[in-house]
Amino acid sequence: MTRLIATDLDGTLLRPGGVLSERTRATLDAVDADVVVVTARPPRFVQDLELTGTAICSNGAMVYDLTAREVTHARTLPFDVVRKVCEALAEVIPNVGMAVETGLEVLSEPAFRGFGPNNPHRTLELLDHVFDEAHQVVQLLAWAPDAESDHLMEIASEAVGQHVTVTHSGGLGLLEISPPGVSKAATLETLCRARGIGQEQVIAFGDMPNDLSVLGWAGTAYAMGNAHPLVKQACANHAPPNTEDGVAQVLERLFGL
């Protein structure tokens, strides 16, 4: 019996442009199971979707109560680790730009240009100013011009993988760096344990490498039709693409909706 549905947002539950379709919304409302959003996005991007329940944000670093609109748990990166990782990445990735997600906003140095207009951030004059102004770091972001994210992830993991968790969610040249041991799956496992839900009772949906931990942990996992090749390779089950409300299609079939 399925008791929990864990789903990524961009490229998975949402249509292009960050749209939650009426079909998908109605399906989530109708299923007899907990729905947990599991995303790289921080809480401020999730709250506007008007969903209820729980969101695991920033690749597992934050847990957000969608109904109460409050952060219930956060894992942060110590500033000495942040500085060490930034220095190490600057040595191995040419022209790398760094930014930090504080949980409230993104602060960046001028060389960081990994976000488009839909991802507002505040650029400061120096990286030291970023460190001075950030009250905490829940996620470190690294961006390199014209870099391929899979290759960049390999380089970064080798350079700093002993200090942090490195992944990406498909942005060109953009890496997402979390505290060590933090992942979507680790946080989801903790949440499920607290609710008395076994992993065999969990269905997960995802499309990018940062979803691999959840897809590997869940009892049943679906790669989206538009998923990254590594994700498709990792999952026996494939859902239709997000442009066709693939999550809703699978849930309608499984729950007889």
Short mmCIF file of C-alpha atoms in Angstrom, two decimals:
data_model
loop_
_atom_site.label_atom_id
_atom_site.label_comp_id
_atom_site.label_asym_id
_atom_site.label_seq_id
_atom_site.Cartn_x
_atom_site.Cartn_y
_atom_site.Cartn_z
CA MET A 1 0.00 0.00 0.00
CA THR A 2 1.32 3.42 -0.94
CA ARG A 3 1.31 5.84 1.99
CA LEU A 4 3.57 8.61 0.71
CA ILE A 5 4.30 10.21 -2.65
CA ALA A 6 7.63 12.05 -2.92
CA THR A 7 7.92 14.29 -5.94
CA ASP A 8 10.41 16.74 -7.35
CA LEU A 9 9.04 20.01 -8.75
CA ASP A 10 10.85 21.44 -11.80
CA GLY A 11 10.80 19.03 -14.72
CA THR A 12 8.68 16.58 -12.73
CA LEU A 13 5.48 17.78 -11.07
CA LEU A 14 5.46 21.19 -12.72
CA ARG A 15 5.01 22.03 -16.36
CA PRO A 16 7.56 24.34 -18.05
CA GLY A 17 7.48 27.79 -16.51
CA GLY A 18 6.83 26.38 -13.04
CA VAL A 19 3.13 25.78 -13.68
CA LEU A 20 1.13 23.31 -11.58
CA SER A 21 -1.65 22.14 -13.88
CA GLU A 22 -5.24 21.79 -12.73
CA ARG A 23 -5.12 18.07 -13.58
CA THR A 24 -2.08 17.53 -11.38
CA ARG A 25 -3.48 19.61 -8.52
CA ALA A 26 -6.77 17.68 -8.61
CA THR A 27 -4.92 14.35 -8.64
CA LEU A 28 -2.78 15.28 -5.61
CA ASP A 29 -5.94 16.31 -3.76
CA ALA A 30 -7.63 13.01 -4.59
CA VAL A 31 -4.92 10.48 -3.68
CA ASP A 32 -5.16 8.71 -0.32
CA ALA A 33 -1.51 9.27 0.65
CA ASP A 34 0.78 11.93 2.05
CA VAL A 35 2.32 14.11 -0.67
CA VAL A 36 5.80 15.45 0.05
CA VAL A 37 7.54 17.87 -2.29
CA VAL A 38 11.27 17.10 -2.51
CA THR A 39 13.11 19.87 -4.34
CA ALA A 40 16.33 21.85 -4.76
CA ARG A 41 14.21 24.98 -4.47
CA PRO A 42 14.16 27.00 -1.24
CA PRO A 43 10.84 27.46 0.62
CA ARG A 44 10.04 30.88 -0.90
CA PHE A 45 9.61 29.26 -4.34
CA VAL A 46 7.41 26.48 -2.99
CA GLN A 47 4.94 28.48 -0.91
CA ASP A 48 3.42 30.21 -3.96
CA LEU A 49 2.20 26.88 -5.35
CA GLU A 50 -0.53 26.80 -2.68
CA LEU A 51 0.13 23.17 -1.79
CA THR A 52 -0.41 21.72 1.68
CA GLY A 53 1.66 19.24 3.66
CA THR A 54 5.44 19.11 3.76
CA ALA A 55 8.22 20.25 1.46
CA ILE A 56 11.81 19.06 1.68
CA CYS A 57 13.74 22.00 0.24
CA SER A 58 17.30 22.91 -0.77
CA ASN A 59 18.08 19.26 -1.62
CA GLY A 60 17.26 18.11 1.90
CA ALA A 61 18.80 20.92 3.94
CA MET A 62 15.43 22.40 4.93
CA VAL A 63 12.01 21.03 5.89
CA TYR A 64 9.11 23.40 5.34
CA ASP A 65 5.53 23.14 6.58
CA LEU A 66 3.49 24.25 3.57
CA THR A 67 0.33 24.70 5.61
CA ALA A 68 1.82 26.73 8.45
CA ARG A 69 4.34 28.38 6.09
CA GLU A 70 7.28 27.88 8.40
CA VAL A 71 10.67 26.15 8.34
CA THR A 72 10.65 23.28 10.83
CA HIS A 73 14.23 22.06 10.31
CA ALA A 74 17.42 23.38 8.70
CA ARG A 75 20.92 21.95 8.28
CA THR A 76 23.59 24.58 7.64
CA LEU A 77 27.15 24.66 6.35
CA PRO A 78 29.73 26.06 8.79
CA PHE A 79 31.40 29.19 7.42
CA ASP A 80 34.89 27.70 7.71
CA VAL A 81 33.76 24.83 5.45
CA VAL A 82 32.13 27.27 3.02
CA ARG A 83 35.36 29.26 2.71
CA LYS A 84 37.45 26.11 2.31
CA VAL A 85 35.16 24.76 -0.43
CA CYS A 86 35.11 28.10 -2.30
CA GLU A 87 38.91 28.26 -2.26
CA ALA A 88 39.26 24.66 -3.43
CA LEU A 89 36.76 25.09 -6.29
CA ALA A 90 38.49 28.29 -7.45
CA GLU A 91 41.66 26.24 -7.92
CA VAL A 92 40.09 23.52 -10.10
CA ILE A 93 37.26 25.31 -11.98
CA PRO A 94 38.26 28.27 -14.20
CA ASN A 95 36.20 31.46 -13.75
CA VAL A 96 33.95 29.86 -11.13
CA GLY A 97 31.45 32.15 -9.43
CA MET A 98 30.01 31.42 -5.99
CA ALA A 99 26.72 32.19 -4.27
CA VAL A 100 25.05 31.17 -1.02
CA GLU A 101 21.44 30.32 -0.24
CA THR A 102 20.61 31.56 3.24
CA GLY A 103 17.08 30.16 3.31
CA LEU A 104 15.71 33.68 2.82
CA GLU A 105 17.67 34.82 -0.26
CA VAL A 106 20.66 34.15 -2.50
CA LEU A 107 23.75 36.32 -2.11
CA SER A 108 26.42 36.13 -4.81
CA GLU A 109 29.74 37.50 -5.95
CA PRO A 110 29.79 39.27 -9.37
CA ALA A 111 31.24 36.23 -11.18
CA PHE A 112 28.15 34.16 -10.36
CA ARG A 113 25.72 34.41 -13.28
CA GLY A 114 24.00 31.07 -12.99
CA PHE A 115 20.49 32.44 -12.47
CA GLY A 116 18.03 33.93 -14.93
CA PRO A 117 15.44 36.61 -14.18
CA ASN A 118 13.07 34.07 -12.59
CA ASN A 119 15.65 33.39 -9.87
CA PRO A 120 16.31 36.77 -8.22
CA HIS A 121 19.46 37.15 -6.17
CA ARG A 122 21.52 39.94 -4.64
CA THR A 123 25.03 40.53 -6.01
CA LEU A 124 27.65 41.94 -3.65
CA GLU A 125 31.02 43.43 -4.56
CA LEU A 126 33.20 40.70 -3.05
CA LEU A 127 32.82 37.11 -1.90
CA ASP A 128 33.98 38.25 1.55
CA HIS A 129 30.98 40.59 1.64
CA VAL A 130 28.73 37.61 0.89
CA PHE A 131 30.17 35.76 3.87
CA ASP A 132 29.82 38.84 6.08
CA GLU A 133 26.18 39.39 5.20
CA ALA A 134 24.89 35.81 5.15
CA HIS A 135 23.42 34.88 8.53
CA GLN A 136 23.62 31.18 7.60
CA VAL A 137 24.33 28.97 4.58
CA VAL A 138 21.94 26.11 3.81
CA GLN A 139 23.30 25.63 0.30
CA LEU A 140 26.37 26.77 -1.59
CA LEU A 141 26.03 27.37 -5.34
CA ALA A 142 28.88 27.25 -7.86
CA TRP A 143 28.60 28.34 -11.49
CA ALA A 144 31.06 28.25 -14.36
CA PRO A 145 30.47 29.74 -17.84
CA ASP A 146 29.78 27.26 -20.65
CA ALA A 147 30.47 24.29 -18.39
CA GLU A 148 28.69 20.94 -18.67
CA SER A 149 27.12 20.14 -15.30
CA ASP A 150 27.88 16.40 -15.20
CA HIS A 151 31.59 17.00 -15.85
CA LEU A 152 31.64 19.91 -13.43
CA MET A 153 30.08 17.71 -10.73
CA GLU A 154 32.82 15.11 -11.19
CA ILE A 155 35.55 17.73 -10.79
CA ALA A 156 33.93 19.31 -7.74
CA SER A 157 33.16 15.99 -6.06
CA GLU A 158 36.79 14.94 -6.35
CA ALA A 159 38.02 18.29 -5.01
CA VAL A 160 35.62 18.84 -2.11
CA GLY A 161 33.50 15.69 -1.77
CA GLN A 162 35.08 14.86 1.58
CA HIS A 163 33.65 18.09 3.03
CA VAL A 164 30.25 18.47 1.33
CA THR A 165 27.60 16.81 -0.86
CA VAL A 166 27.75 17.94 -4.52
CA THR A 167 24.93 17.52 -7.04
CA HIS A 168 23.06 19.38 -9.78
CA SER A 169 19.53 19.72 -11.10
CA GLY A 170 20.25 20.42 -14.74
CA GLY A 171 21.23 24.08 -14.89
CA LEU A 172 24.09 24.67 -17.32
CA GLY A 173 27.30 24.88 -15.31
CA LEU A 174 25.43 25.15 -11.99
CA LEU A 175 26.28 22.99 -8.97
CA GLU A 176 24.33 22.66 -5.72
CA ILE A 177 26.45 22.00 -2.65
CA SER A 178 24.95 20.85 0.65
CA PRO A 179 26.22 19.91 4.12
CA PRO A 180 27.86 16.47 4.28
CA GLY A 181 25.37 13.63 4.47
CA VAL A 182 22.49 15.88 3.47
CA SER A 183 20.39 14.68 0.55
CA LYS A 184 16.78 14.54 -0.46
CA ALA A 185 16.70 10.86 0.52
CA ALA A 186 18.30 11.27 3.95
CA THR A 187 15.76 13.90 4.97
CA LEU A 188 12.85 11.98 3.46
CA GLU A 189 13.92 8.83 5.34
CA THR A 190 13.93 10.76 8.63
CA LEU A 191 10.48 12.18 7.88
CA CYS A 192 9.07 8.76 6.96
CA ARG A 193 10.51 7.17 10.09
CA ALA A 194 8.77 9.82 12.22
CA ARG A 195 5.48 9.01 10.49
CA GLY A 196 5.89 5.25 10.73
CA ILE A 197 6.10 4.88 6.94
CA GLY A 198 8.38 2.22 5.43
CA GLN A 199 10.34 2.86 2.26
CA GLU A 200 8.34 0.13 0.49
CA GLN A 201 5.28 2.37 1.03
CA VAL A 202 6.87 5.31 -0.80
CA ILE A 203 6.56 6.21 -4.50
CA ALA A 204 9.04 8.78 -5.82
CA PHE A 205 9.19 10.84 -9.03
CA GLY A 206 12.19 12.77 -10.38
CA ASP A 207 14.10 13.91 -13.42
CA MET A 208 17.62 15.09 -12.48
CA PRO A 209 20.78 13.75 -10.75
CA ASN A 210 19.83 15.46 -7.48
CA ASP A 211 16.77 13.17 -7.43
CA LEU A 212 18.82 9.96 -7.65
CA SER A 213 19.11 9.53 -3.88
CA VAL A 214 15.33 9.62 -3.39
CA LEU A 215 14.65 7.45 -6.42
CA GLY A 216 17.16 4.90 -5.14
CA TRP A 217 15.67 4.86 -1.64
CA ALA A 218 11.94 4.76 -2.39
CA GLY A 219 10.21 1.42 -2.73
CA THR A 220 8.90 2.44 -6.17
CA ALA A 221 10.60 5.04 -8.36
CA TYR A 222 9.60 6.70 -11.62
CA ALA A 223 11.89 8.61 -13.95
CA MET A 224 10.10 11.24 -15.98
CA GLY A 225 10.00 10.85 -19.75
CA ASN A 226 12.06 14.05 -19.99
CA ALA A 227 14.59 12.90 -17.35
CA HIS A 228 18.38 13.08 -17.43
CA PRO A 229 19.91 9.89 -18.96
CA LEU A 230 21.39 8.86 -15.59
CA VAL A 231 17.95 9.04 -14.00
CA LYS A 232 16.28 7.01 -16.74
CA GLN A 233 19.02 4.43 -16.43
CA ALA A 234 18.53 4.19 -12.66
CA CYS A 235 14.76 3.59 -12.76
CA ALA A 236 12.88 0.59 -14.08
CA ASN A 237 9.67 2.64 -14.22
CA HIS A 238 9.25 5.61 -16.55
CA ALA A 239 6.42 8.16 -16.36
CA PRO A 240 5.26 10.34 -19.26
CA PRO A 241 7.07 13.71 -19.44
CA ASN A 242 6.14 16.66 -17.24
CA THR A 243 4.66 18.44 -20.26
CA GLU A 244 1.98 15.71 -20.30
CA ASP A 245 1.29 15.72 -16.52
CA GLY A 246 3.22 12.47 -16.19
CA VAL A 247 3.02 12.32 -12.38
CA ALA A 248 -0.75 12.75 -12.51
CA GLN A 249 -1.08 10.06 -15.19
CA VAL A 250 0.79 7.51 -13.09
CA LEU A 251 -1.08 8.36 -9.88
CA GLU A 252 -4.46 8.23 -11.62
CA ARG A 253 -3.65 4.71 -12.76
CA LEU A 254 -2.20 3.51 -9.46
CA PHE A 255 -5.01 4.94 -7.30
CA GLY A 256 -7.81 4.17 -9.77
CA LEU A 257 -8.80 7.82 -10.14
#
